[in-house]
Amino acid sequence: MEDDSKPVSEHQTLFHNDPFLDNLARYFIGNNTRYRENIIIPRTMGPVVIKTNEEKLIEAGFESCAFKTTMSCVAGFGLGAALGLFSSSVNPTIVPGQELKTQTAREILREMKGTMLSYAKNFAMVGAM
């Protein structure tokens, strides 16, 4: 049986005829990944734990722009509602030129609701931006 395969030379040119330029091209273009057996992972405090693929996936989701936008919108809505509640409780409801009348609890709560929603929507919009 005759072997038709050619022996592969030690240095077969891939990119350029000049060996120096070919080595340079192999270095910059070629696959330079190396298998490393002993990986040194720096640690500050506690044991080093290598993350699983599921943990990396969840972390990527938490770091996404959509998640951060949604969370800042929700947090802004909550903060705005709290500030709206405070400002409506401090805000006087006296209108100049009208008689002072006693408000019912329902009227006070409706006014507080309007102020809270107004503040909450504005803070949510600022958070989303």
Backbone as JSON, one array per atom type, in Angstrom:
{
  "sequence": "MEDDSKPVSEHQTLFHNDPFLDNLARYFIGNNTRYRENIIIPRTMGPVVIKTNEEKLIEAGFESCAFKTTMSCVAGFGLGAALGLFSSSVNPTIVPGQELKTQTAREILREMKGTMLSYAKNFAMVGAM",
  "N": [[0.83, -1.18, 0.0], [0.45, 2.13, -0.79], [1.31, 5.22, 0.59], [-0.28, 8.18, 0.18], [-0.34, 10.58, 1.45], [1.12, 13.68, 2.23], [4.01, 14.5, 4.09], [3.74, 16.72, 6.78], [5.38, 19.72, 7.01], [7.65, 21.21, 9.39], [7.39, 23.96, 9.51], [4.93, 25.27, 7.96], [3.9, 27.54, 5.62], [1.3, 29.77, 6.16], [0.09, 32.31, 5.98], [1.89, 34.12, 4.79], [4.74, 34.28, 2.58], [7.26, 34.88, 3.58], [9.07, 33.71, 6.33], [9.34, 35.1, 8.81], [7.32, 37.1, 8.73], [5.18, 35.4, 8.45], [5.21, 34.0, 10.91], [4.69, 36.17, 12.58], [2.11, 36.86, 11.68], [0.77, 34.5, 12.38], [0.95, 34.7, 15.13], [-0.59, 36.99, 15.73], [-3.03, 36.54, 14.4], [-3.65, 33.84, 14.48], [-4.86, 30.98, 16.41], [-4.38, 31.33, 19.68], [-5.05, 30.23, 22.06], [-4.55, 28.65, 25.11], [-4.47, 25.7, 27.02], [-4.95, 25.75, 30.42], [-3.86, 24.4, 33.35], [-3.49, 24.94, 36.08], [-5.21, 27.29, 37.49], [-5.03, 30.46, 38.81], [-6.91, 32.14, 41.05], [-7.53, 35.25, 42.25], [-8.31, 36.19, 45.59], [-10.15, 37.93, 48.08], [-11.6, 37.96, 50.58], [-12.77, 35.14, 52.29], [-13.75, 31.93, 50.86], [-12.99, 31.01, 47.44], [-15.41, 30.82, 45.02], [-16.41, 29.3, 42.14], [-18.59, 30.41, 39.66], [-21.64, 28.91, 38.6], [-23.19, 28.04, 35.43], [-25.88, 28.75, 35.53], [-25.93, 30.66, 37.56], [-24.39, 32.63, 36.34], [-26.09, 33.28, 34.24], [-28.34, 34.35, 35.58], [-27.09, 36.52, 36.82], [-26.33, 37.99, 34.57], [-28.86, 38.67, 33.67], [-29.73, 40.34, 35.77], [-27.94, 42.41, 35.4], [-28.75, 43.54, 33.07], [-29.98, 46.11, 30.88], [-32.74, 46.45, 30.62], [-33.78, 45.27, 32.96], [-32.63, 46.9, 34.94], [-33.78, 49.36, 34.28], [-36.5, 48.81, 34.71], [-36.5, 48.21, 37.46], [-35.58, 50.65, 38.56], [-37.68, 52.25, 37.81], [-39.83, 51.15, 39.27], [-38.87, 51.5, 41.89], [-38.68, 54.28, 41.89], [-41.38, 54.93, 41.64], [-42.37, 54.01, 44.11], [-40.88, 55.6, 45.92], [-41.71, 58.13, 45.1], [-44.43, 57.97, 45.73], [-44.28, 57.84, 48.51], [-43.11, 60.34, 49.12], [-45.1, 61.96, 48.04], [-47.24, 61.37, 49.75], [-46.24, 62.43, 52.13], [-45.93, 65.16, 51.41], [-48.56, 65.87, 50.8], [-49.75, 65.62, 53.26], [-48.63, 67.67, 54.66], [-49.23, 69.91, 53.21], [-51.27, 72.77, 53.16], [-54.84, 72.94, 52.95], [-56.3, 75.17, 52.57], [-58.1, 77.54, 50.81], [-57.63, 80.72, 49.58], [-60.02, 83.32, 50.07], [-62.29, 81.79, 50.34], [-64.75, 80.32, 52.48], [-63.8, 78.73, 55.52], [-64.16, 75.38, 55.67], [-65.05, 72.26, 57.07], [-63.38, 69.39, 56.12], [-64.27, 66.19, 54.87], [-63.23, 62.84, 55.7], [-63.07, 61.3, 53.43], [-62.71, 63.19, 51.35], [-60.2, 64.21, 52.05], [-58.61, 61.91, 51.79], [-58.92, 61.4, 49.05], [-57.67, 63.64, 47.96], [-55.07, 63.21, 48.93], [-54.52, 60.84, 47.59], [-54.47, 61.69, 44.91], [-52.27, 63.47, 44.95], [-50.24, 61.71, 45.76], [-50.19, 59.85, 43.59], [-49.51, 61.57, 41.51], [-46.9, 62.47, 42.23], [-45.69, 59.94, 42.33], [-45.88, 58.96, 39.67], [-44.3, 60.86, 38.35], [-41.76, 60.52, 39.58], [-41.31, 57.85, 38.89], [-41.08, 58.06, 36.13], [-38.77, 59.63, 35.91], [-36.97, 57.86, 37.09], [-37.04, 55.78, 35.21], [-35.89, 56.96, 33.04]],
  "CA": [[0.0, 0.0, 0.0], [1.24, 3.34, -0.93], [0.76, 6.33, 1.38], [-0.29, 9.38, -0.65], [-0.34, 11.8, 2.27], [2.41, 14.37, 2.29], [4.4, 14.84, 5.45], [3.59, 18.14, 7.1], [6.67, 20.27, 7.43], [7.67, 21.88, 10.7], [6.88, 25.32, 9.36], [4.19, 25.4, 6.71], [3.44, 28.92, 5.54], [-0.15, 29.91, 6.09], [-0.34, 33.66, 5.66], [2.86, 34.87, 4.01], [5.89, 33.47, 2.18], [8.39, 35.17, 4.46], [8.83, 33.03, 7.62], [9.18, 36.06, 9.91], [5.98, 37.68, 8.64], [4.21, 34.33, 8.7], [5.16, 33.82, 12.37], [4.01, 37.34, 13.13], [0.68, 36.72, 11.37], [0.25, 33.41, 13.22], [0.85, 35.18, 16.51], [-1.69, 37.95, 15.88], [-4.28, 36.07, 13.81], [-3.9, 32.44, 14.78], [-5.48, 30.59, 17.66], [-3.35, 31.3, 20.72], [-5.61, 29.8, 23.34], [-3.77, 27.58, 25.73], [-5.12, 25.03, 28.14], [-4.23, 26.03, 31.67], [-4.25, 23.44, 34.36], [-3.51, 25.58, 37.4], [-5.73, 28.65, 37.39], [-4.91, 31.19, 40.07], [-8.0, 33.1, 41.19], [-7.27, 36.08, 43.43], [-9.43, 36.29, 46.52], [-9.97, 38.94, 49.12], [-12.08, 37.4, 51.85], [-13.59, 33.95, 52.13], [-13.32, 30.99, 49.83], [-13.29, 31.35, 46.05], [-16.43, 29.94, 44.46], [-16.58, 29.51, 40.71], [-20.02, 30.49, 39.4], [-22.21, 27.97, 37.64], [-23.79, 28.71, 34.27], [-27.16, 29.33, 35.94], [-25.63, 31.9, 38.29], [-23.95, 33.62, 35.36], [-27.27, 33.69, 33.49], [-29.12, 35.23, 36.45], [-26.33, 37.76, 36.99], [-26.45, 38.74, 33.32], [-30.21, 39.25, 33.66], [-29.77, 41.46, 36.71], [-27.11, 43.49, 34.89], [-29.28, 44.02, 31.8], [-30.54, 47.46, 30.89], [-34.19, 46.38, 30.83], [-34.03, 45.0, 34.38], [-32.28, 48.1, 35.72], [-34.79, 50.38, 34.0], [-37.74, 48.42, 35.4], [-36.32, 48.34, 38.91], [-35.53, 52.07, 38.94], [-39.04, 52.78, 37.64], [-40.62, 50.68, 40.42], [-38.36, 52.17, 43.09], [-39.08, 55.68, 41.78], [-42.81, 55.01, 41.93], [-42.53, 53.87, 45.56], [-40.33, 56.79, 46.58], [-42.6, 59.24, 44.78], [-45.66, 57.82, 46.52], [-43.98, 58.2, 49.9], [-42.95, 61.8, 49.18], [-46.42, 62.55, 47.79], [-48.01, 61.24, 50.99], [-45.72, 63.4, 53.09], [-46.22, 66.54, 50.99], [-50.0, 66.14, 50.89], [-50.13, 65.76, 54.67], [-48.11, 68.95, 55.14], [-49.8, 70.97, 52.38], [-52.55, 73.28, 53.67], [-55.93, 72.87, 51.97], [-57.08, 76.4, 52.7], [-58.13, 78.32, 49.58], [-57.94, 82.1, 49.96], [-61.28, 83.88, 49.58], [-63.41, 80.9, 50.61], [-64.97, 80.02, 53.89], [-63.13, 77.54, 56.05], [-65.13, 74.33, 55.93], [-64.45, 71.03, 57.55], [-63.35, 68.36, 55.08], [-64.52, 64.82, 55.31], [-62.07, 61.95, 55.54], [-63.05, 60.86, 52.03], [-62.1, 64.27, 50.56], [-58.77, 64.27, 52.38], [-57.96, 60.74, 51.2], [-58.89, 61.59, 47.59], [-56.62, 64.62, 47.68], [-53.8, 62.54, 49.17], [-54.32, 59.87, 46.5], [-54.07, 62.44, 43.71], [-50.9, 63.96, 45.14], [-49.33, 60.56, 45.77], [-50.06, 59.32, 42.24], [-48.79, 62.55, 40.7], [-45.49, 62.36, 42.59], [-45.21, 58.6, 41.99], [-45.69, 58.86, 38.22], [-43.15, 61.68, 37.96], [-40.53, 59.87, 40.04], [-41.13, 56.64, 38.09], [-40.59, 58.46, 34.81], [-37.37, 60.04, 36.08], [-36.21, 56.64, 37.32], [-36.95, 55.01, 33.97], [-34.98, 57.63, 32.11]],
  "C": [[0.87, 1.23, 0.0], [0.55, 4.47, -0.17], [0.87, 7.6, 0.55], [-0.24, 10.67, 0.17], [1.06, 12.37, 2.34], [2.76, 14.63, 3.74], [4.29, 16.35, 5.66], [4.92, 18.65, 7.62], [6.52, 20.97, 8.77], [7.04, 23.26, 10.61], [6.23, 25.42, 7.99], [3.63, 26.81, 6.68], [1.93, 28.95, 5.35], [-0.58, 31.26, 5.55], [0.59, 34.38, 4.69], [4.03, 33.97, 3.66], [7.1, 33.68, 3.07], [8.14, 34.53, 5.83], [8.62, 33.98, 8.79], [7.78, 36.65, 9.9], [4.9, 36.63, 8.87], [4.08, 34.04, 10.19], [4.43, 34.97, 13.05], [2.49, 37.26, 12.89], [0.06, 35.6, 12.2], [0.04, 33.89, 14.65], [-0.38, 36.08, 16.68], [-3.03, 37.42, 15.39], [-4.65, 34.67, 14.28], [-4.53, 32.22, 16.14], [-4.4, 30.44, 18.72], [-3.91, 30.89, 22.07], [-4.82, 28.62, 23.86], [-4.57, 26.99, 26.88], [-4.3, 25.29, 29.39], [-4.77, 25.11, 32.75], [-4.42, 24.1, 35.72], [-3.94, 27.03, 37.25], [-5.62, 29.29, 38.77], [-6.01, 32.25, 40.09], [-7.72, 33.93, 42.43], [-8.5, 36.17, 44.31], [-9.11, 37.33, 47.57], [-10.38, 38.39, 50.47], [-12.95, 36.19, 51.55], [-13.1, 33.06, 51.02], [-13.73, 31.47, 48.43], [-14.3, 30.33, 45.53], [-16.58, 30.28, 42.99], [-18.07, 29.42, 40.4], [-20.44, 29.44, 38.38], [-22.82, 28.75, 36.48], [-25.12, 29.36, 34.62], [-26.94, 30.63, 36.7], [-25.17, 32.99, 37.35], [-25.13, 34.15, 34.56], [-28.13, 34.66, 34.31], [-28.4, 36.57, 36.63], [-26.39, 38.62, 35.74], [-27.83, 39.37, 33.2], [-30.33, 40.45, 34.58], [-28.97, 42.65, 36.2], [-27.66, 44.09, 33.6], [-29.93, 45.39, 31.97], [-32.04, 47.44, 31.17], [-34.52, 46.15, 32.3], [-33.74, 46.24, 35.22], [-33.3, 49.21, 35.51], [-36.09, 50.07, 34.74], [-37.61, 48.62, 36.9], [-36.26, 49.81, 39.34], [-36.9, 52.72, 38.77], [-39.91, 52.39, 38.83], [-40.18, 51.38, 41.7], [-38.73, 53.65, 43.07], [-40.55, 55.88, 42.08], [-43.05, 54.93, 43.44], [-42.04, 55.09, 46.31], [-41.22, 58.0, 46.33], [-43.9, 59.18, 45.55], [-45.43, 58.22, 47.97], [-43.82, 59.72, 50.05], [-44.28, 62.51, 48.93], [-47.3, 62.48, 49.02], [-47.56, 62.27, 52.01], [-46.1, 64.82, 52.69], [-47.71, 66.85, 51.07], [-50.46, 66.27, 52.34], [-49.67, 67.1, 55.23], [-48.79, 70.12, 54.43], [-51.13, 71.46, 52.97], [-53.61, 73.24, 52.56], [-56.81, 74.11, 52.02], [-56.95, 77.18, 51.39], [-58.48, 79.75, 49.97], [-59.25, 82.58, 49.32], [-62.48, 82.98, 49.81], [-63.54, 80.69, 52.1], [-64.23, 78.76, 54.28], [-64.18, 76.5, 56.37], [-64.39, 73.07, 56.35], [-64.52, 69.99, 56.44], [-63.66, 67.0, 55.68], [-63.26, 63.99, 55.07], [-61.94, 61.49, 54.09], [-62.39, 61.91, 51.14], [-60.6, 64.36, 50.8], [-58.03, 63.1, 51.73], [-57.89, 60.84, 49.67], [-57.79, 62.57, 47.19], [-55.23, 64.0, 47.87], [-53.49, 61.55, 48.04], [-53.85, 60.58, 45.23], [-52.64, 62.93, 43.8], [-49.9, 62.81, 45.09], [-49.12, 60.01, 44.36], [-49.29, 60.27, 41.33], [-47.29, 62.47, 40.96], [-44.92, 61.01, 42.12], [-44.96, 58.47, 40.5], [-44.47, 59.67, 37.78], [-41.83, 61.04, 38.37], [-40.26, 58.59, 39.25], [-40.59, 56.98, 36.71], [-39.14, 58.9, 34.88], [-36.49, 58.82, 36.3], [-36.03, 55.83, 36.05], [-36.01, 55.65, 32.96], [-33.56, 57.4, 32.53]]
}
